[in-house]
CSV table of C-alpha atoms in Angstrom, one decimal:
chain,number,residue,atom,x,y,z
R,203,LEU,CA,28.6,18.3,-19.0
R,204,ALA,CA,28.9,15.9,-16.1
R,205,LYS,CA,27.1,12.7,-17.3
R,206,THR,CA,26.4,9.8,-15.0
R,207,THR,CA,26.3,6.1,-16.0
R,208,GLN,CA,24.6,3.5,-13.9
R,209,PRO,CA,23.3,0.0,-14.5
R,210,ILE,CA,19.8,-0.1,-16.0
R,211,SER,CA,18.7,-2.8,-13.6
R,212,MET,CA,19.8,-5.0,-10.7
R,213,ASP,CA,18.1,-7.6,-8.6
R,214,SER,CA,18.8,-9.1,-5.2
R,215,TYR,CA,17.1,-10.8,-2.3
R,216,GLU,CA,15.7,-9.8,1.0
R,217,GLY,CA,18.3,-9.4,3.7
R,218,GLN,CA,21.2,-8.8,1.3
R,219,GLU,CA,23.4,-5.7,1.0
R,220,VAL,CA,23.0,-4.0,-2.4
R,221,ASN,CA,25.6,-1.8,-4.0
R,222,ILE,CA,24.7,0.4,-6.9
R,223,THR,CA,27.7,2.1,-8.6
R,224,CYS,CA,27.5,5.3,-10.7
R,225,SER,CA,30.2,6.7,-12.8
R,226,HIS,CA,30.7,10.4,-13.3
R,227,ASN,CA,34.0,10.9,-14.9
R,228,ASN,CA,33.7,14.6,-15.5
R,229,ILE,CA,32.5,15.7,-12.1
R,230,ALA,CA,33.5,19.2,-11.3
R,231,THR,CA,35.7,20.1,-8.3
R,232,ASN,CA,32.9,21.6,-6.2
R,233,ASP,CA,30.1,19.3,-7.1
R,234,TYR,CA,28.3,16.9,-4.8
R,235,ILE,CA,26.8,13.6,-5.7
R,236,THR,CA,23.2,13.0,-4.9
R,237,TRP,CA,21.0,9.9,-5.0
R,238,TYR,CA,17.2,9.8,-5.2
R,239,GLN,CA,14.8,6.9,-4.9
R,240,GLN,CA,11.5,6.6,-6.8
R,241,PHE,CA,8.6,4.2,-6.3
R,242,PRO,CA,6.0,3.7,-9.0
R,243,SER,CA,3.5,6.6,-9.4
R,244,GLN,CA,5.4,8.7,-6.8
R,245,GLY,CA,7.8,11.6,-7.0
R,246,PRO,CA,11.5,10.9,-6.4
R,247,ARG,CA,12.7,11.1,-2.8
R,248,PHE,CA,16.2,12.3,-1.6
R,249,ILE,CA,18.2,9.4,-0.1
R,250,ILE,CA,21.7,10.7,0.4
R,251,GLN,CA,24.3,13.2,-0.7
R,252,GLY,CA,28.1,13.3,-0.4
R,253,TYR,CA,31.3,15.0,-1.6
R,254,LYS,CA,34.0,12.5,-0.8
R,255,THR,CA,34.9,9.4,1.3
R,256,LYS,CA,31.9,8.0,3.1
R,257,VAL,CA,28.5,9.4,4.1
R,258,THR,CA,26.0,7.3,6.1
R,259,ASN,CA,22.5,8.0,7.2
R,260,GLU,CA,19.6,6.0,8.5
R,261,VAL,CA,18.7,4.7,5.0
R,262,ALA,CA,22.0,4.2,3.1
R,263,SER,CA,25.7,4.7,2.8
R,264,LEU,CA,27.5,6.5,0.0
R,265,PHE,CA,31.1,5.6,-0.8
R,266,ILE,CA,33.1,8.0,-2.9
R,267,PRO,CA,36.7,7.2,-3.9
R,268,ALA,CA,39.5,9.8,-3.8
R,269,ASP,CA,39.2,10.6,-7.6
R,270,ARG,CA,35.5,11.1,-7.2
R,271,LYS,CA,34.9,9.7,-10.7
R,272,SER,CA,32.4,7.2,-9.3
R,273,SER,CA,30.2,6.6,-6.3
R,274,THR,CA,28.5,3.6,-4.7
R,275,LEU,CA,25.2,3.7,-3.0
R,276,SER,CA,25.0,0.9,-0.4
R,277,LEU,CA,21.6,-0.3,0.9
R,278,PRO,CA,22.1,-2.6,3.9
R,279,ARG,CA,19.8,-5.6,4.4
R,280,VAL,CA,17.3,-4.7,1.7
R,281,SER,CA,13.6,-5.6,2.0
R,282,LEU,CA,10.9,-6.0,-0.7
R,283,SER,CA,10.0,-2.4,-0.1
R,284,ASP,CA,13.3,-1.3,-1.4
R,285,THR,CA,12.2,-2.2,-4.9
R,286,ALA,CA,12.4,1.1,-6.7
R,287,VAL,CA,14.4,3.1,-9.2
R,288,TYR,CA,17.5,4.8,-7.9
R,289,TYR,CA,19.0,7.9,-9.6
R,290,CYS,CA,22.5,9.2,-9.3
R,291,LEU,CA,22.7,12.9,-9.9
R,292,VAL,CA,25.7,15.2,-10.5
R,293,PRO,CA,25.4,18.8,-11.6
R,294,GLY,CA,26.2,19.6,-15.2
R,295,LYS,CA,26.9,22.7,-17.2
R,296,SER,CA,23.8,22.4,-19.3
R,297,GLY,CA,20.4,21.1,-18.7
R,298,GLY,CA,18.9,20.4,-15.3
R,299,GLY,CA,18.1,24.1,-14.7
R,300,ALA,CA,20.2,26.5,-12.7
R,301,ASP,CA,21.1,23.7,-10.3
R,302,GLY,CA,22.3,21.6,-13.2
R,303,LEU,CA,20.8,18.4,-11.7
R,304,THR,CA,19.7,16.1,-14.5
R,305,PHE,CA,18.0,12.7,-13.9
R,306,GLY,CA,19.1,9.9,-16.2
R,307,LYS,CA,17.2,6.6,-16.6
R,308,GLY,CA,18.3,5.4,-13.1
R,309,THR,CA,18.8,1.8,-11.9
R,310,HIS,CA,15.7,-0.3,-11.5
R,311,LEU,CA,16.3,-2.4,-8.3
R,312,ILE,CA,14.2,-5.5,-7.9
R,313,ILE,CA,14.2,-7.3,-4.5
R,314,GLN,CA,12.9,-10.8,-4.4
R,315,PRO,CA,11.8,-12.8,-1.3
W,499,GLU,CA,5.8,16.7,7.8
W,500,ALA,CA,5.3,19.4,5.2
W,501,GLU,CA,4.7,18.1,1.6
W,502,VAL,CA,4.4,19.4,-1.9
W,503,ALA,CA,0.8,19.3,-3.0
W,504,GLN,CA,-0.3,18.8,-6.6
W,505,SER,CA,-3.6,18.6,-8.3
W,506,PRO,CA,-5.2,17.0,-10.0
W,507,ARG,CA,-3.6,13.6,-9.5
W,508,TYR,CA,-5.0,12.3,-12.7
W,509,LYS,CA,-6.1,14.0,-15.9
W,510,ILE,CA,-7.5,12.6,-19.1
W,511,THR,CA,-8.0,14.9,-22.0
W,512,GLU,CA,-8.3,14.9,-25.7
W,513,LYS,CA,-5.7,16.2,-28.0
W,514,SER,CA,-6.0,19.9,-28.9
W,515,GLN,CA,-7.6,20.6,-25.5
W,516,ALA,CA,-6.1,22.8,-22.8
W,517,VAL,CA,-5.0,21.4,-19.5
W,518,ALA,CA,-3.6,23.0,-16.3
W,519,PHE,CA,-1.8,21.5,-13.3
W,520,TRP,CA,-1.4,23.2,-10.0
W,521,CYS,CA,1.4,22.9,-7.4
W,522,ASP,CA,1.7,24.2,-3.9
W,523,PRO,CA,5.3,23.9,-2.7
W,524,ILE,CA,6.4,23.5,0.9
W,525,SER,CA,5.9,26.7,2.8
W,526,GLY,CA,8.9,29.0,2.6
W,527,HIS,CA,10.6,27.2,-0.2
W,528,ALA,CA,12.1,29.7,-2.7
W,529,THR,CA,12.7,27.4,-5.6
W,530,LEU,CA,10.1,25.5,-7.5
W,531,TYR,CA,10.6,23.0,-10.3
W,532,TRP,CA,8.3,21.4,-12.9
W,533,TYR,CA,9.4,18.1,-14.4
W,534,ARG,CA,7.9,15.8,-17.0
W,535,GLN,CA,8.5,12.1,-16.7
W,536,ILE,CA,7.7,9.8,-19.5
W,537,LEU,CA,7.1,6.1,-18.5
W,538,GLY,CA,10.5,4.3,-18.2
W,539,GLN,CA,12.5,7.5,-18.2
W,540,GLY,CA,13.9,9.8,-15.5
W,541,PRO,CA,12.3,13.2,-14.8
W,542,GLU,CA,13.1,15.9,-17.3
W,543,LEU,CA,13.2,19.5,-16.0
W,544,LEU,CA,10.8,21.8,-17.8
W,545,VAL,CA,11.1,25.0,-15.8
W,546,GLN,CA,12.7,26.3,-12.6
W,547,PHE,CA,11.5,29.3,-10.6
W,548,GLN,CA,13.3,31.2,-7.9
W,549,ASP,CA,10.5,33.0,-6.1
W,550,GLU,CA,8.3,34.5,-8.9
W,551,SER,CA,11.1,34.6,-11.5
W,552,VAL,CA,11.9,32.0,-14.1
W,553,VAL,CA,15.6,31.0,-13.8
W,554,ASP,CA,15.6,28.3,-16.4
W,555,ASP,CA,13.0,27.3,-19.0
W,556,SER,CA,15.3,26.1,-21.7
W,557,GLN,CA,13.6,22.7,-21.9
W,558,LEU,CA,10.0,24.1,-21.9
W,559,PRO,CA,8.2,23.8,-25.3
W,560,LYS,CA,7.1,27.3,-25.3
W,561,ASP,CA,4.8,27.0,-28.3
W,562,ARG,CA,2.4,25.1,-26.2
W,563,PHE,CA,3.6,25.1,-22.6
W,564,SER,CA,3.5,27.9,-20.1
W,565,ALA,CA,4.2,28.2,-16.4
W,566,GLU,CA,3.7,30.9,-13.8
W,567,ARG,CA,4.4,31.5,-10.2
W,568,LEU,CA,2.8,34.9,-9.8
W,569,LYS,CA,3.3,35.5,-6.1
W,570,GLY,CA,6.2,33.3,-5.6
W,571,VAL,CA,4.2,30.7,-3.8
W,572,ASP,CA,2.1,28.2,-5.8
W,573,SER,CA,2.5,27.6,-9.5
W,574,THR,CA,0.5,26.5,-12.5
W,575,LEU,CA,1.7,24.7,-15.6
W,576,LYS,CA,-0.5,24.8,-18.7
W,577,ILE,CA,-0.5,23.0,-21.9
W,578,GLN,CA,-2.5,24.3,-24.9
W,579,PRO,CA,-3.1,22.5,-27.1
W,580,ALA,CA,-2.3,19.1,-25.7
W,581,GLU,CA,-0.8,16.5,-28.0
W,582,LEU,CA,-0.6,12.7,-27.8
W,583,GLY,CA,3.1,12.9,-26.9
W,584,ASP,CA,2.4,15.0,-23.8
W,585,SER,CA,1.1,11.9,-22.0
W,586,ALA,CA,3.3,11.6,-19.0
W,587,MET,CA,3.7,12.3,-15.3
W,588,TYR,CA,4.1,15.9,-14.4
W,589,LEU,CA,6.1,16.4,-11.2
W,590,CYS,CA,6.5,19.5,-9.1
W,591,ALA,CA,9.4,19.9,-6.6
W,592,SER,CA,10.5,22.6,-4.3
W,593,SER,CA,13.7,23.5,-2.5
W,594,PRO,CA,14.4,26.0,0.3
W,595,TRP,CA,17.6,27.1,-1.5
W,596,ARG,CA,18.1,30.1,-3.8
W,597,GLY,CA,20.6,29.5,-6.5
W,598,ARG,CA,22.9,26.6,-7.0
W,599,SER,CA,23.8,25.0,-3.7
W,600,PRO,CA,25.9,21.8,-3.2
W,601,ASP,CA,23.3,20.3,-0.9
W,602,ASN,CA,20.2,21.3,-2.8
W,603,GLU,CA,17.7,18.7,-1.8
W,604,GLN,CA,14.5,18.8,-3.8
W,605,PHE,CA,11.2,17.7,-2.3
W,606,PHE,CA,8.8,16.2,-4.8
W,607,GLY,CA,5.0,16.1,-4.9
W,608,PRO,CA,3.0,13.0,-5.9
W,609,GLY,CA,2.7,14.2,-9.5
W,610,THR,CA,-0.2,14.5,-12.0
W,611,ARG,CA,-0.6,11.7,-14.5
W,612,LEU,CA,-1.8,13.1,-17.8
W,613,THR,CA,-3.3,10.9,-20.5
W,614,VAL,CA,-4.0,12.5,-23.9
W,615,LEU,CA,-6.4,10.7,-26.1
């Protein structure tokens, strides 16, 4: 079972770059790494997904080293509205349905003025 | 932009009563998921449908929970009887993919907040 480990909470300030690292030591060869964002009283929202090296979109960047045992979500120049819970997902062999995607507790990111 | 719809948004009920939640996925999405999220925890998958078929319900407490997606479009999740421990957010998500896909993005609805008294 590919289990993920990420910090329970982080805090930063407006305008800073925030990096959230997730470890997934048992990731399978063909599996992608997916990150979701969740605001209070809302459903999670897909942020970014990657397989290796670096992926960038309009919201974030995802850095994945060659061994793929970890990944880092990078949020550039955060604002107060980036305060949310961020989940790192990697498919596993059990749980998470046919897709194997299981949400852990996530990282609660708090951005201060 | 198409969205997943859920109703009701909030539901308060007494224990031993029956409750039902409804979800309308994004049009054309083959896969539908029901999750339960307890406060402070991540979403936990209860059941996954592909079209009208259940592909995984291993985490669904079948003694009291049931789910259906009769025509492969909208879906209903029912709890009977409700227990105090069922208080949670119930989230529905959909995906255009069938089967396991590496880029299987799930689109979530706003959820139904259930409080059991």
